[in-house]
Coordinates of C-alpha atoms in Angstrom, one line a residue:
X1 CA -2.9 9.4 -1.3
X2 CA -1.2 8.6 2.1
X3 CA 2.0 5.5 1.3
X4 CA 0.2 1.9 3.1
X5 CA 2.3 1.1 6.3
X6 CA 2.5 -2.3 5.2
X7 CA 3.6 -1.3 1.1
X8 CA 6.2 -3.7 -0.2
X9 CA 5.4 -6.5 2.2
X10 CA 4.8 -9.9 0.7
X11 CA 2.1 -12.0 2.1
X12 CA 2.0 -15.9 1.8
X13 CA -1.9 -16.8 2.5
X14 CA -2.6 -20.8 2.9
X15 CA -5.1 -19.8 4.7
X16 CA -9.4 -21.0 4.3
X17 CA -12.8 -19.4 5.8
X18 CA -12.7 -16.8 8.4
X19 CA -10.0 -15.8 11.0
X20 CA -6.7 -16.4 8.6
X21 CA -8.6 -14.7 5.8
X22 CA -9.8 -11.9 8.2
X23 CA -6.3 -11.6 9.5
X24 CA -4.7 -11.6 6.0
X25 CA -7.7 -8.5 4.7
X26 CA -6.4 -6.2 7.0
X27 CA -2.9 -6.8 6.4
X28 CA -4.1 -6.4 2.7
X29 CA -5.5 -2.5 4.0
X30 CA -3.0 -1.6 5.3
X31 CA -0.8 -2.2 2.0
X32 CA 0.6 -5.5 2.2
X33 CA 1.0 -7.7 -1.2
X34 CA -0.9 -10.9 -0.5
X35 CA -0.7 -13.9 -2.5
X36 CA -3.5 -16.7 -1.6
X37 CA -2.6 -19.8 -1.7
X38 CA -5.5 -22.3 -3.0
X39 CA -6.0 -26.0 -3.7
X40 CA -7.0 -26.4 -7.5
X41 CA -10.2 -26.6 -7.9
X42 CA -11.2 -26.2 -4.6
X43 CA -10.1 -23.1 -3.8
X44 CA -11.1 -21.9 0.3
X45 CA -14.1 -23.0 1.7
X46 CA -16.0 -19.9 2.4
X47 CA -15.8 -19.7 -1.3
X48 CA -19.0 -22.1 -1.0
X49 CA -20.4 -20.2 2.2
X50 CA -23.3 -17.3 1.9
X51 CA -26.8 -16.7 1.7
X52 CA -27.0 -16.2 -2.1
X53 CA -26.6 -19.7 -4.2
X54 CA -25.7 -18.3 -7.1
X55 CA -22.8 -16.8 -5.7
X56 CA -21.9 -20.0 -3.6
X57 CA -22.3 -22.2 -7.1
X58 CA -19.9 -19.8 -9.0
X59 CA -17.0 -20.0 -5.9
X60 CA -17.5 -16.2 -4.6
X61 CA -20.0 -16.3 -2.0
X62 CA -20.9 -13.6 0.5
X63 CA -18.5 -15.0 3.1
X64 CA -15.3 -14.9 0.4
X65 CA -16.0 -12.1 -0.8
X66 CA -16.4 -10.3 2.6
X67 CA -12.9 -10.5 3.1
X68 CA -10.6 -11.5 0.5
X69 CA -10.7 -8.2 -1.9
X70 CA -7.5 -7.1 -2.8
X71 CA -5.7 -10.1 -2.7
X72 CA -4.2 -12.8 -5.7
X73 CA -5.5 -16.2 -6.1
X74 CA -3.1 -18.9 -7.1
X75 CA -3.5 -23.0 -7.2
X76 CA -1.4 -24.9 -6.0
X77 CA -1.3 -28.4 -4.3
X78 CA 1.4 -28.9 -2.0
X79 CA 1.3 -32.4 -2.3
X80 CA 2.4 -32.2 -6.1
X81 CA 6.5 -32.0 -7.1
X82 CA 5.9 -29.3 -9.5
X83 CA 3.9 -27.2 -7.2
X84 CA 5.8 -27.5 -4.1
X85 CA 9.0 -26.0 -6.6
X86 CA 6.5 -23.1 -7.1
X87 CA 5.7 -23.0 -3.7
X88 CA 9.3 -22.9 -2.2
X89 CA 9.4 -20.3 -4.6
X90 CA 7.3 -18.2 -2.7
X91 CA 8.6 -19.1 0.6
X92 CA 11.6 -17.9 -0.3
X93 CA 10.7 -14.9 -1.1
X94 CA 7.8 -14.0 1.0
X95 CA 7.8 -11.7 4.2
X96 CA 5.3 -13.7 6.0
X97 CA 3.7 -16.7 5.3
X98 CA 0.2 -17.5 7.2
X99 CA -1.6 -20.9 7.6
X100 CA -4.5 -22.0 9.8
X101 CA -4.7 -25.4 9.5
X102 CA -4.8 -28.1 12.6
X103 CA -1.6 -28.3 14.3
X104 CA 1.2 -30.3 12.4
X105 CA -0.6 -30.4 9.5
X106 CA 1.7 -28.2 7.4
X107 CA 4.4 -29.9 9.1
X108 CA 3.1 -33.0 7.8
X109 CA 3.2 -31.9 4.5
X110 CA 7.1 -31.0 4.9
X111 CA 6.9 -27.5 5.7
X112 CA 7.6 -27.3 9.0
X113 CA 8.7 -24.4 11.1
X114 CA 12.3 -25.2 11.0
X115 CA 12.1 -26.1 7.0
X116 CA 10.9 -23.0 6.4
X117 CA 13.1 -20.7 8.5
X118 CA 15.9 -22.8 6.1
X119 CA 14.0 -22.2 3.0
X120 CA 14.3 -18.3 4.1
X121 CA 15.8 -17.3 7.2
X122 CA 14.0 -13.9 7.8
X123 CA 10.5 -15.6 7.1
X124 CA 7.7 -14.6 9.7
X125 CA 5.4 -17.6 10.1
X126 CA 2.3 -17.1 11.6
X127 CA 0.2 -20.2 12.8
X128 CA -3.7 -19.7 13.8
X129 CA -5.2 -22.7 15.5
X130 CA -7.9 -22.9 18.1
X131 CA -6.1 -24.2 20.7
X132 CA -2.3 -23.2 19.8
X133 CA 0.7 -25.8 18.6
X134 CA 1.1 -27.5 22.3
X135 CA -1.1 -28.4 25.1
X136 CA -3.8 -31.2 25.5
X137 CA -5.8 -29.8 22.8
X138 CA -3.8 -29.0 20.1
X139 CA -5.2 -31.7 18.3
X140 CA -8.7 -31.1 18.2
X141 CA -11.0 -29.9 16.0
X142 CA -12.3 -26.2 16.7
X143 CA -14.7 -23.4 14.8
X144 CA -15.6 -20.2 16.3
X145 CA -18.8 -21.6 18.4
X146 CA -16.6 -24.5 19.9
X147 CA -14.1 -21.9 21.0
X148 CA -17.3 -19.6 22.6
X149 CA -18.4 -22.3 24.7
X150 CA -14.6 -23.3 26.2
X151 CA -13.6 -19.5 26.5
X152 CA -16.3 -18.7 29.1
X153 CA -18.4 -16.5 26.6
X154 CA -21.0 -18.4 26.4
X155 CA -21.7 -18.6 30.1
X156 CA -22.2 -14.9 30.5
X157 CA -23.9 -14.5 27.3
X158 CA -27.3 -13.9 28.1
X159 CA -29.4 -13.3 30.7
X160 CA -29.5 -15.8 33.3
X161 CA -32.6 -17.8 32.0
X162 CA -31.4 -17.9 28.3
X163 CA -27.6 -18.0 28.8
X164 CA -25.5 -19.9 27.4
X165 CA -25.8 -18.3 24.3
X166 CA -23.6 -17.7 21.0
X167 CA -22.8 -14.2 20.2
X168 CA -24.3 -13.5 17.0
X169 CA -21.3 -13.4 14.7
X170 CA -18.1 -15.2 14.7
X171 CA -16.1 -13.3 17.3
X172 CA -13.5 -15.8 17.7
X173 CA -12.7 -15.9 14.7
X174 CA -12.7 -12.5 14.3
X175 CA -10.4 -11.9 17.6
X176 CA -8.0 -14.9 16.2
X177 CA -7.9 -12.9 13.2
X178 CA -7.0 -9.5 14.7
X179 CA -4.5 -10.9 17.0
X180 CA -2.6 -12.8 14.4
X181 CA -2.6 -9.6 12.6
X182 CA -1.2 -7.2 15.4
X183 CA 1.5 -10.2 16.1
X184 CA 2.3 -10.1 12.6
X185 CA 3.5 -6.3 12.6
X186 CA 5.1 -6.5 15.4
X187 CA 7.4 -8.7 14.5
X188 CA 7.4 -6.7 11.1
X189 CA 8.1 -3.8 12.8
X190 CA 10.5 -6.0 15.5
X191 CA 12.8 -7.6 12.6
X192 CA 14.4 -5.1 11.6
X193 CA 17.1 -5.1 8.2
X194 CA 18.3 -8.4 7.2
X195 CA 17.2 -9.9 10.5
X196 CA 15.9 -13.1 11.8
X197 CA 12.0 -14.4 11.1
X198 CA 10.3 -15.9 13.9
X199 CA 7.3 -18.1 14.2
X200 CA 4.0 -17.1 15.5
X201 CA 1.5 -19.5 17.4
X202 CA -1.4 -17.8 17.7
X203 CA -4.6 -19.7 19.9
X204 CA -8.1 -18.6 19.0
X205 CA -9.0 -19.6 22.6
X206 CA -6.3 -17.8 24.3
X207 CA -6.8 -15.1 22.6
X208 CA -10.5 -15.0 23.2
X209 CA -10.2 -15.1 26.7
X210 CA -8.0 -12.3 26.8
X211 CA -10.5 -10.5 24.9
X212 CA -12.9 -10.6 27.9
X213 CA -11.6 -7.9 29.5
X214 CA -13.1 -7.4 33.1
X215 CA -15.1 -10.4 32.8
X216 CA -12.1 -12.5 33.5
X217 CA -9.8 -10.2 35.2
X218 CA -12.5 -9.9 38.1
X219 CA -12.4 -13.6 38.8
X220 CA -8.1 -13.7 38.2
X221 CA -7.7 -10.6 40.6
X222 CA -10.8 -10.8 43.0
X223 CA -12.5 -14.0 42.5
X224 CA -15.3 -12.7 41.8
X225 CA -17.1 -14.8 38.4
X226 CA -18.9 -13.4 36.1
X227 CA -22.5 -14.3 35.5
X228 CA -25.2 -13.4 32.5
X229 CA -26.7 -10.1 32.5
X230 CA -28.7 -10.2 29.9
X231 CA -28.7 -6.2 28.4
X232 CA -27.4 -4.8 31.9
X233 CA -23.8 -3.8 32.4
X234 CA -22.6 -5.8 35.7
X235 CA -20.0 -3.1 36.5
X236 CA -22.5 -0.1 36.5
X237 CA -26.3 1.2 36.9
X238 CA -28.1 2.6 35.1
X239 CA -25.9 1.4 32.1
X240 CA -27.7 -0.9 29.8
X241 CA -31.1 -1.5 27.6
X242 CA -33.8 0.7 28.5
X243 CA -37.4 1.5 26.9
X244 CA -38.1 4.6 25.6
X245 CA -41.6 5.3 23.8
X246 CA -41.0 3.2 20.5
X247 CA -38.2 0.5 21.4
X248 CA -35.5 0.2 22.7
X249 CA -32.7 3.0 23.8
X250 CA -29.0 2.0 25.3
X251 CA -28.1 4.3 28.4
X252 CA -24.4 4.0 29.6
X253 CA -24.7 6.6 32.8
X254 CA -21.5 5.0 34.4
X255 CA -20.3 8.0 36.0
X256 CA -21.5 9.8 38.9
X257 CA -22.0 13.4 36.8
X258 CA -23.7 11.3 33.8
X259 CA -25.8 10.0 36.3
X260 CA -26.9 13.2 38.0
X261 CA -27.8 14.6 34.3
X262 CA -29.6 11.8 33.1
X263 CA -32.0 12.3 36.2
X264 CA -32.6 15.7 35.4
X265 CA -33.1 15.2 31.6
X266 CA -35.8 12.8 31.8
X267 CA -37.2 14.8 34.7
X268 CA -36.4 12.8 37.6
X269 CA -34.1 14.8 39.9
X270 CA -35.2 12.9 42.6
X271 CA -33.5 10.2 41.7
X272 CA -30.2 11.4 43.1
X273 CA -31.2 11.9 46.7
X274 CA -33.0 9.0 46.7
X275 CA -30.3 7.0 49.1
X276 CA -31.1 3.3 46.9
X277 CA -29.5 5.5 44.4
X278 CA -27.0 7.9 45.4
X279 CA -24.1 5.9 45.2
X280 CA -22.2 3.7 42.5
X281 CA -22.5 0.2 44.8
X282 CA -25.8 1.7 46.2
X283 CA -27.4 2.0 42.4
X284 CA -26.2 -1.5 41.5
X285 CA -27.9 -3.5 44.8
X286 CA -31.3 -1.3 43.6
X287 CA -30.4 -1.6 39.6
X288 CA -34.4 -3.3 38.7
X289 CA -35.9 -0.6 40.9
X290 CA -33.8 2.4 39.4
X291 CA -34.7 0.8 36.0
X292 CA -38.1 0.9 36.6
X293 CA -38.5 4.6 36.9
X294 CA -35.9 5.4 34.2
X295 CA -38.3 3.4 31.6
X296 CA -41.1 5.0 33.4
X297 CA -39.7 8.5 32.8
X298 CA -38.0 7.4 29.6
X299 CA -42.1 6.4 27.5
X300 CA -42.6 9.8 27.5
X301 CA -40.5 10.3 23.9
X302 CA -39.1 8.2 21.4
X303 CA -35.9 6.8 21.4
X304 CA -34.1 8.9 18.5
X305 CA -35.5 12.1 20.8
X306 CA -33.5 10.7 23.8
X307 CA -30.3 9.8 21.8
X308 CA -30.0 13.6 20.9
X309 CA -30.9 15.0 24.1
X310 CA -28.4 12.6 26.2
X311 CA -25.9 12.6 23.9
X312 CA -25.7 16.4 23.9
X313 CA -25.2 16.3 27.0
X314 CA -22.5 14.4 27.6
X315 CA -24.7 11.4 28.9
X316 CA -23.8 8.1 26.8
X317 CA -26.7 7.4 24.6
X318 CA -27.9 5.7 21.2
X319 CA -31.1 3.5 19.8
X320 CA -30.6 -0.1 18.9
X321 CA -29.8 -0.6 15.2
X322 CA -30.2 -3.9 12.8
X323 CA -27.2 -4.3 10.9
X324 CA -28.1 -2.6 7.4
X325 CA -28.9 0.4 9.6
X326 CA -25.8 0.6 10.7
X327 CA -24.0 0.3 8.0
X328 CA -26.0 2.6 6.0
X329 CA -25.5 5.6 8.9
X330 CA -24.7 8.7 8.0
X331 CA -21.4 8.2 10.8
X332 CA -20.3 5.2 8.7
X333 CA -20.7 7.3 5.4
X334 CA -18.8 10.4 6.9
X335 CA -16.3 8.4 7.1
X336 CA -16.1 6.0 4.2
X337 CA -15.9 2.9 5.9
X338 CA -17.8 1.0 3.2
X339 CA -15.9 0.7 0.0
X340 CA -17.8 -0.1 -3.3
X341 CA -16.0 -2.4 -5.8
X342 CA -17.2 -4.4 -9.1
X343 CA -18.2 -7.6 -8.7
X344 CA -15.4 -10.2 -9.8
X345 CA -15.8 -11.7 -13.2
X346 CA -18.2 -14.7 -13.1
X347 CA -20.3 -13.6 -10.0
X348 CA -24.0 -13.4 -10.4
X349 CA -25.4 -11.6 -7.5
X350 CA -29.4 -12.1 -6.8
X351 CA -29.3 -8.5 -6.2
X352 CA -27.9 -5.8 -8.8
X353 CA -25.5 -3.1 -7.6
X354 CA -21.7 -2.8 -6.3
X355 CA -20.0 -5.2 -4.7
X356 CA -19.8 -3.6 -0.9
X357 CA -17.3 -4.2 1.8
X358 CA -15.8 -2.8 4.7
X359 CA -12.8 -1.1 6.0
X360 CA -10.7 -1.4 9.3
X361 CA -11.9 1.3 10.9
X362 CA -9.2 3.5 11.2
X363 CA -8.5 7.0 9.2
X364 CA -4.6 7.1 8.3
X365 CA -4.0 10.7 7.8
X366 CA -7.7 11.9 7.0
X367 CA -7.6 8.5 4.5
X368 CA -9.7 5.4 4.9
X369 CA -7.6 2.3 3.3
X370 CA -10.4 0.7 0.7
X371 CA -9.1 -2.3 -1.2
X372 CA -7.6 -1.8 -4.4
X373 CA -9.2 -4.8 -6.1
X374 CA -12.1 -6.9 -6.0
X375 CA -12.1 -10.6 -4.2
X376 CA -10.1 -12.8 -6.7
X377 CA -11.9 -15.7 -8.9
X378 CA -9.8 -18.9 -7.9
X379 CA -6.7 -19.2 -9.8
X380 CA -7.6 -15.9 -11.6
X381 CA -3.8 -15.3 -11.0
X382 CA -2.3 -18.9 -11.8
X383 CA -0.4 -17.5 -15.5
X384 CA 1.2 -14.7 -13.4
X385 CA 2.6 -17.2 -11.5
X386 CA 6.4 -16.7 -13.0
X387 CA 6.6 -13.4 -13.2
X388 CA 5.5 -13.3 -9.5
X389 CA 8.2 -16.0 -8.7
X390 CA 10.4 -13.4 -10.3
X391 CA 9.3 -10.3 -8.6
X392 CA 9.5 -12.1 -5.1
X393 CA 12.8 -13.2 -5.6
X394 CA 14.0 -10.2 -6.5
X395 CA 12.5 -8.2 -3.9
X396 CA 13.7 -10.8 -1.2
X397 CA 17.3 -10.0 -2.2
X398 CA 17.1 -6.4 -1.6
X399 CA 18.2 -5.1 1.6
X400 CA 15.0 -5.5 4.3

């Protein structure tokens, strides 16, 4: 078994629902110890959040449990004298400590960036917010749909009679999450023995935005906005979603060669001559007519037929699939990117079998990182509270 990256590195996790969970799992995959941090009782929100009630009404729904395998579940309340002693505890002898509350709040509480660089000097304090710690916004209140509409993604979601529309999962959350994450091993990776912490302030909206790619580097280097188009790929033709003989089929012919072979695959050689369509700009002013006889040529076979001609040839290709097809592909298999673990203690699932979740997607060495745990029952970890304290300690003494 290939040694986690992150092995040894102690996690402080105050944070609730998605993108500070999300960013604390992978941390967790790649080997980190992390410690959640949950208000007695309580416990994080998402605890509550899924489609199965049973789940919700025993604190481990489908949300929680998504994303929160491998980790320990302590209570505390920061508010109380004893707690906080447990808590500075753990400060002290942490690696990193993540939060995602509204600005100032942990500051509020008496924890604030400077406090805790005194409570431990080489602490790495990473701060998720929608907006970031400064600005005109800092103070207001933001989930994942909020930051969609300000980032722009909404606008070109879409096709220009339905946009605005929401993306169909969380993304900001989910980019919040991964950005906090790659921040957090960099400075890992940056502090080097004994050094300094530092204090990350991480926006969800910010990093949304940058997320965007060519949809916002058009307008910042050409001025050129982006608008919605719908299933069609504004940069090049034919590269979108086209209809093949029983649904829908996903051609990405972006360059000039993919092009030239899609036309003669689906028996349209034509096509290349055809001066509406020899040329990349050309093929974009005549993209609805150039769609019109690809679906034309494309009814005669069913999707999964032209997915494995294309593709063999080099020509981007693949069908359209619902979510528990694609995670029950053989590709996703191949490579174990689902993990199976028990249920925790005190679940009731509607539906009998493993608990499921998934990796991060990347193969270390042949090996796909699966959690070594299931999601933790809140406060399942409160009576190792000491020995933890202990162990922290210790291990904050040792040389970095």
């Amino acid at each position: 078994m290939h040694e986690r990256p992150l092995s040894g590195v102690r996690v402080l996790d105050l944070t609730n629902v998605l993108a500070g969970p999300y960013c604390s799992y992978h941390l967790m995959l790649l080997g980190a110890e992390v410690v959640k941090v949950e208000l007695p009782g309580q416990g994080d929100l998402a605890r509550r959040l899924g489609p199965d009630p049973a789940l919700n009404s025993a604190g481990l729904g489908a949300s929680f449990l998504a994303q929160n395998a491998g980790k320990k579940s302590i209570e505390l309340d920061l508010k109380d004298a004893a707690d906080r002693e447990s808590f500075a505890g753990l400060v002290a002898g942490a690696d990193v400590l993540l939060e995602n509350f509204r600005a100032g709040v942990l500051g509020r509480l008496g924890y604030d960036p400077q406090r805790l660089r005194a409570m431990n000097p080489g602490l790495i304090y990473c701060a998720i917010t929608g907006f970031g710690q400064a600005g005109p916004m800092s103070q207001a209140p933001a989930y994942d749909q909020i930051i969609q509409g300000l980032s722009g993604m909404m606008s070109i979601t879409g096709t220009p009679e339905s946009a605005p529309l929401r993306v169909g999962f969380p993304i900001c959350d989910t980019v919040g999450g991964l950005t906090a994450a790659l921040a957090i091993c960099a400075a890992l990776a940056g502090r080097g023995p004994g050094g300094p912490g530092c204090f990350l302030d991480v926006s969800m909206l910010e990093a949304s935005v940058s997320a965007m790619g060519w949809a916002v580097s058009n307008y910042l280097v050409s001025g050129v906005a982006p608008e919605p188009t719908g299933d069609q790929n504004a940069t090049a033709a034919p590269s979108g979603t086209f209809d093949a003989a029983d649904g829908p089929l996903n051609i990405a012919a972006n360059r000039q060669e993919q092009f030239e072979t899609l036309c003669r695959l689906i028996g349209r050689p034509g096509l290349c001559t055809d001066p509406r369509f020899a040329g990349r700009e050309s093929r974009k002013e005549h993209r609805d007519a150039l769609n019109r006889e690809i679906n034309e040529a494309l009814a005669a076979r069913p999707a999964a037929d032209w997915e494995r001609i294309l593709a063999a040839a080099g020509v981007p290709a693949a069908r359209i699939l619902t979510v528990p097809q694609a995670v029950g592909s053989a590709q996703a298999a191949g490579r174990g990117f689902i993990s199976e673990l028990p249920f925790p203690e005190g679940a009731a699932p509607a539906a009998a079998g493993p608990l499921r979740v998934t990796g991060n997607g990347v193969l270390f060495d042949g090996e796909q990182f699966a959690p070594p745990a299931p999601p933790p029952a809140l406060g399942e970890h409160n009576a190792d509270l000491p020995g933890l304290l202990t162990r922290w300690r210790a291990a904050a003494g040792a040389p970095r």
